[in-house]
Coordinates of N, CA and C in Angstrom, one line a residue:
M1 N -16.6 2.7 67.9 CA -15.6 2.5 66.8 C -16.3 2.6 65.5
V2 N -17.5 2.1 65.3 CA -18.2 2.2 64.0 C -18.4 3.6 63.6
L3 N -18.8 4.5 64.5 CA -19.1 5.9 64.2 C -17.7 6.6 63.9
A4 N -16.7 6.3 64.7 CA -15.4 6.9 64.4 C -14.9 6.5 63.0
L5 N -15.0 5.3 62.7 CA -14.6 4.9 61.3 C -15.4 5.5 60.2
A6 N -16.7 5.8 60.5 CA -17.5 6.5 59.5 C -17.0 7.9 59.2
T7 N -16.4 8.5 60.2 CA -15.9 9.9 60.0 C -14.7 9.8 59.0
H8 N -14.2 8.6 58.7 CA -13.0 8.5 57.8 C -13.5 7.8 56.5
G9 N -14.8 7.7 56.3 CA -15.3 7.1 55.1 C -15.3 5.6 55.0
V10 N -15.1 4.9 56.2 CA -15.1 3.5 56.3 C -16.5 3.0 56.8
K11 N -17.2 2.2 56.0 CA -18.5 1.7 56.4 C -18.3 0.5 57.2
A12 N -18.6 0.5 58.5 CA -18.4 -0.6 59.4 C -19.7 -0.9 60.0
N13 N -19.9 -2.2 60.5 CA -21.1 -2.6 61.1 C -20.7 -3.2 62.5
S14 N -21.6 -3.0 63.5 CA -21.4 -3.6 64.8 C -22.0 -5.0 64.8
E15 N -21.2 -6.0 65.1 CA -21.7 -7.4 65.1 C -21.4 -7.9 66.5
G16 N -22.2 -7.4 67.5 CA -21.9 -7.8 68.9 C -20.6 -7.2 69.4
I17 N -19.6 -8.0 69.7 CA -18.3 -7.5 70.2 C -17.4 -7.3 69.0
A18 N -17.8 -7.6 67.8 CA -17.0 -7.5 66.6 C -17.4 -6.3 65.8
V19 N -16.5 -5.8 65.0 CA -16.8 -4.7 64.0 C -16.4 -5.3 62.7
T20 N -17.4 -5.3 61.7 CA -17.0 -5.9 60.4 C -16.9 -4.7 59.4
V21 N -16.0 -4.9 58.5 CA -15.7 -4.0 57.4 C -15.6 -4.8 56.1
S22 N -16.1 -4.3 55.1 CA -16.1 -5.0 53.8 C -14.6 -5.0 53.3
A23 N -14.3 -6.0 52.5 CA -12.9 -6.1 52.0 C -12.6 -4.9 51.1
Q24 N -13.6 -4.3 50.5 CA -13.4 -3.1 49.6 C -12.8 -1.9 50.4
D25 N -13.1 -1.9 51.7 CA -12.7 -0.8 52.6 C -11.4 -1.1 53.4
G26 N -10.8 -2.2 53.0 CA -9.6 -2.6 53.7 C -8.5 -1.6 53.8
G27 N -8.2 -1.0 52.6 CA -7.1 0.0 52.5 C -7.5 1.3 53.4
K28 N -8.7 1.7 53.3 CA -9.2 2.8 54.0 C -9.2 2.5 55.5
L29 N -9.5 1.3 55.9 CA -9.5 0.9 57.3 C -8.2 1.1 58.0
V30 N -7.1 0.6 57.3 CA -5.8 0.7 57.9 C -5.4 2.2 58.1
A31 N -5.7 3.0 57.1 CA -5.4 4.4 57.2 C -6.2 5.1 58.3
A32 N -7.5 4.7 58.4 CA -8.3 5.3 59.4 C -7.9 4.9 60.8
L33 N -7.5 3.6 61.0 CA -7.1 3.2 62.3 C -5.8 3.9 62.8
K34 N -4.9 4.1 61.8 CA -3.7 4.8 62.1 C -4.0 6.2 62.6
T35 N -4.8 6.9 61.8 CA -5.2 8.3 62.1 C -5.9 8.4 63.4
L36 N -6.9 7.5 63.7 CA -7.7 7.5 64.9 C -6.8 7.2 66.1
A37 N -5.8 6.4 65.9 CA -4.8 6.1 67.0 C -3.9 7.2 67.4
E38 N -3.6 8.0 66.4 CA -2.6 9.1 66.6 C -3.2 10.4 67.0
R39 N -4.5 10.6 66.8 CA -5.2 11.8 67.1 C -5.9 11.7 68.5
P40 N -6.2 12.9 69.1 CA -7.0 12.9 70.3 C -8.4 12.2 70.1
A41 N -9.0 11.8 71.1 CA -10.3 11.2 71.0 C -11.3 12.1 70.3
P42 N -12.1 11.5 69.4 CA -13.1 12.4 68.8 C -14.2 12.9 69.8
D43 N -14.9 13.9 69.4 CA -16.0 14.5 70.2 C -17.2 13.5 70.1
A44 N -17.6 13.0 71.3 CA -18.7 12.1 71.4 C -20.0 12.6 70.8
E45 N -20.2 13.9 71.0 CA -21.4 14.5 70.5 C -21.4 14.6 69.0
V46 N -20.3 14.8 68.4 CA -20.2 14.9 66.9 C -20.4 13.5 66.4
L47 N -19.9 12.5 67.1 CA -20.2 11.1 66.7 C -21.6 10.7 66.8
A48 N -22.3 11.2 67.9 CA -23.7 10.9 68.1 C -24.5 11.5 67.0
L49 N -24.1 12.6 66.4 CA -24.9 13.2 65.3 C -24.9 12.3 64.0
L50 N -24.0 11.3 64.0 CA -24.0 10.3 62.9 C -25.0 9.2 63.0
V51 N -25.6 9.1 64.2 CA -26.6 8.0 64.5 C -27.9 8.5 63.9
P52 N -28.5 7.6 63.0 CA -29.7 8.0 62.3 C -30.9 8.3 63.3
D53 N -31.1 7.6 64.3 CA -32.2 7.8 65.3 C -31.6 7.8 66.7
M54 N -31.4 8.9 67.3 CA -30.8 9.0 68.6 C -31.9 8.9 69.7
K55 N -33.1 8.9 69.3 CA -34.2 8.9 70.3 C -34.3 7.5 71.0
R56 N -34.1 7.4 72.3 CA -34.1 6.2 73.0 C -35.1 6.2 74.2
A57 N -35.2 7.4 74.8 CA -36.1 7.5 76.0 C -37.4 8.1 75.7
K58 N -38.4 8.0 76.6 CA -39.7 8.5 76.4 C -39.9 9.9 75.9
Y59 N -39.1 10.8 76.4 CA -39.3 12.2 76.1 C -38.2 12.8 75.2
D60 N -37.4 11.9 74.6 CA -36.3 12.3 73.7 C -36.9 13.1 72.5
A61 N -38.1 12.8 72.1 CA -38.7 13.5 70.9 C -38.8 15.0 71.1
Y62 N -38.8 15.4 72.4 CA -39.0 16.8 72.7 C -37.6 17.6 72.8
L63 N -36.5 16.9 72.7 CA -35.2 17.5 72.8 C -34.7 18.0 71.5
G64 N -34.0 19.1 71.5 CA -33.4 19.6 70.2 C -32.2 18.7 69.9
E65 N -31.8 18.8 68.6 CA -30.7 17.9 68.1 C -29.5 17.9 69.0
G66 N -29.0 19.1 69.4 CA -27.8 19.3 70.2 C -27.9 18.6 71.5
L67 N -29.0 18.8 72.2 CA -29.2 18.2 73.5 C -29.4 16.7 73.4
L68 N -30.1 16.3 72.3 CA -30.3 14.9 72.1 C -29.0 14.2 71.8
A69 N -28.1 14.8 71.1 CA -26.8 14.3 70.8 C -25.9 14.2 72.1
R70 N -26.0 15.2 72.9 CA -25.3 15.2 74.2 C -25.8 14.0 75.1
C71 N -27.1 13.9 75.1 CA -27.7 12.8 75.9 C -27.3 11.4 75.4
Y72 N -27.4 11.2 74.1 CA -27.1 10.0 73.4 C -25.6 9.7 73.7
A73 N -24.7 10.7 73.5 CA -23.3 10.5 73.6 C -22.9 10.1 75.0
S74 N -23.6 10.7 76.0 CA -23.2 10.4 77.4 C -23.6 9.0 77.8
E75 N -24.7 8.5 77.2 CA -25.2 7.2 77.5 C -24.6 6.0 76.7
H76 N -24.2 6.3 75.4 CA -23.9 5.2 74.5 C -22.5 5.3 73.8
I77 N -21.8 6.4 74.0 CA -20.5 6.5 73.3 C -19.4 6.8 74.2
D78 N -18.3 5.9 74.1 CA -17.1 6.1 75.0 C -16.0 6.5 74.0
A79 N -16.1 7.8 73.6 CA -15.1 8.3 72.6 C -13.7 8.3 73.1
A80 N -13.5 8.4 74.4 CA -12.1 8.5 75.0 C -11.4 7.2 74.7
R81 N -12.1 6.1 74.5 CA -11.4 4.8 74.2 C -11.1 4.6 72.7
V82 N -11.6 5.5 71.8 CA -11.4 5.3 70.4 C -9.9 5.2 70.1
P83 N -9.0 6.2 70.5 CA -7.6 6.1 70.1 C -6.9 4.8 70.6
I84 N -7.3 4.3 71.8 CA -6.7 3.1 72.4 C -7.1 1.9 71.6
I85 N -8.4 1.8 71.3 CA -8.9 0.7 70.5 C -8.3 0.7 69.1
A86 N -8.3 1.9 68.5 CA -7.7 2.0 67.2 C -6.3 1.6 67.1
A87 N -5.5 2.0 68.1 CA -4.1 1.6 68.2 C -3.9 0.1 68.3
D88 N -4.8 -0.5 69.1 CA -4.7 -2.0 69.2 C -5.1 -2.7 67.9
L89 N -6.1 -2.2 67.3 CA -6.6 -2.8 66.0 C -5.6 -2.5 64.9
D90 N -4.9 -1.4 64.9 CA -3.9 -1.0 63.9 C -2.8 -2.0 64.0
V91 N -2.3 -2.3 65.3 CA -1.2 -3.3 65.5 C -1.7 -4.7 64.9
W92 N -2.9 -5.1 65.3 CA -3.4 -6.4 64.9 C -3.5 -6.5 63.3
S93 N -4.0 -5.4 62.7 CA -4.1 -5.4 61.3 C -2.8 -5.6 60.6
R94 N -1.7 -5.0 61.1 CA -0.4 -5.1 60.6 C 0.1 -6.5 60.8
V95 N -0.2 -7.1 61.9 CA 0.3 -8.5 62.2 C -0.4 -9.4 61.2
L96 N -1.7 -9.2 61.0 CA -2.5 -10.1 60.1 C -2.0 -9.9 58.6
M97 N -1.7 -8.7 58.2 CA -1.2 -8.5 56.9 C 0.1 -9.2 56.6
V98 N 1.0 -9.1 57.6 CA 2.3 -9.8 57.5 C 2.1 -11.3 57.4
R99 N 1.1 -11.8 58.2 CA 0.8 -13.2 58.2 C 0.3 -13.7 56.8
V100 N -0.6 -12.9 56.3 CA -1.2 -13.2 55.0 C -0.2 -13.1 53.9
L101 N 0.7 -12.1 53.9 CA 1.8 -12.0 52.9 C 2.7 -13.2 53.0
R102 N 3.0 -13.7 54.2 CA 3.9 -14.8 54.4 C 3.3 -16.1 53.8
E103 N 2.0 -16.2 54.0 CA 1.3 -17.4 53.6 C 1.0 -17.4 52.1
S104 N 1.2 -16.3 51.4 CA 0.9 -16.2 50.0 C 2.0 -16.8 49.2

């Protein structure tokens, strides 16, 4: 999810099972979640190319960028779930905003 959000200009951080986003990116986050929920799953290899250091295994240094991205994506990125997770988070973000507005 962090990588998918990055494709929409949202800087997110992985914090275990949570994803954190700065308050400054709140508006962008809502728009990004909506877009990610409505579109087909992103290409896992394209997302892998956003990872600063994809090398994980002993011989990864000998792979070209494309093959390394394919390898990394197959082992670490579940892009098919991005629209599902984004849709769930989009719903929760709307619920939280309504709650915040009611409490204000």
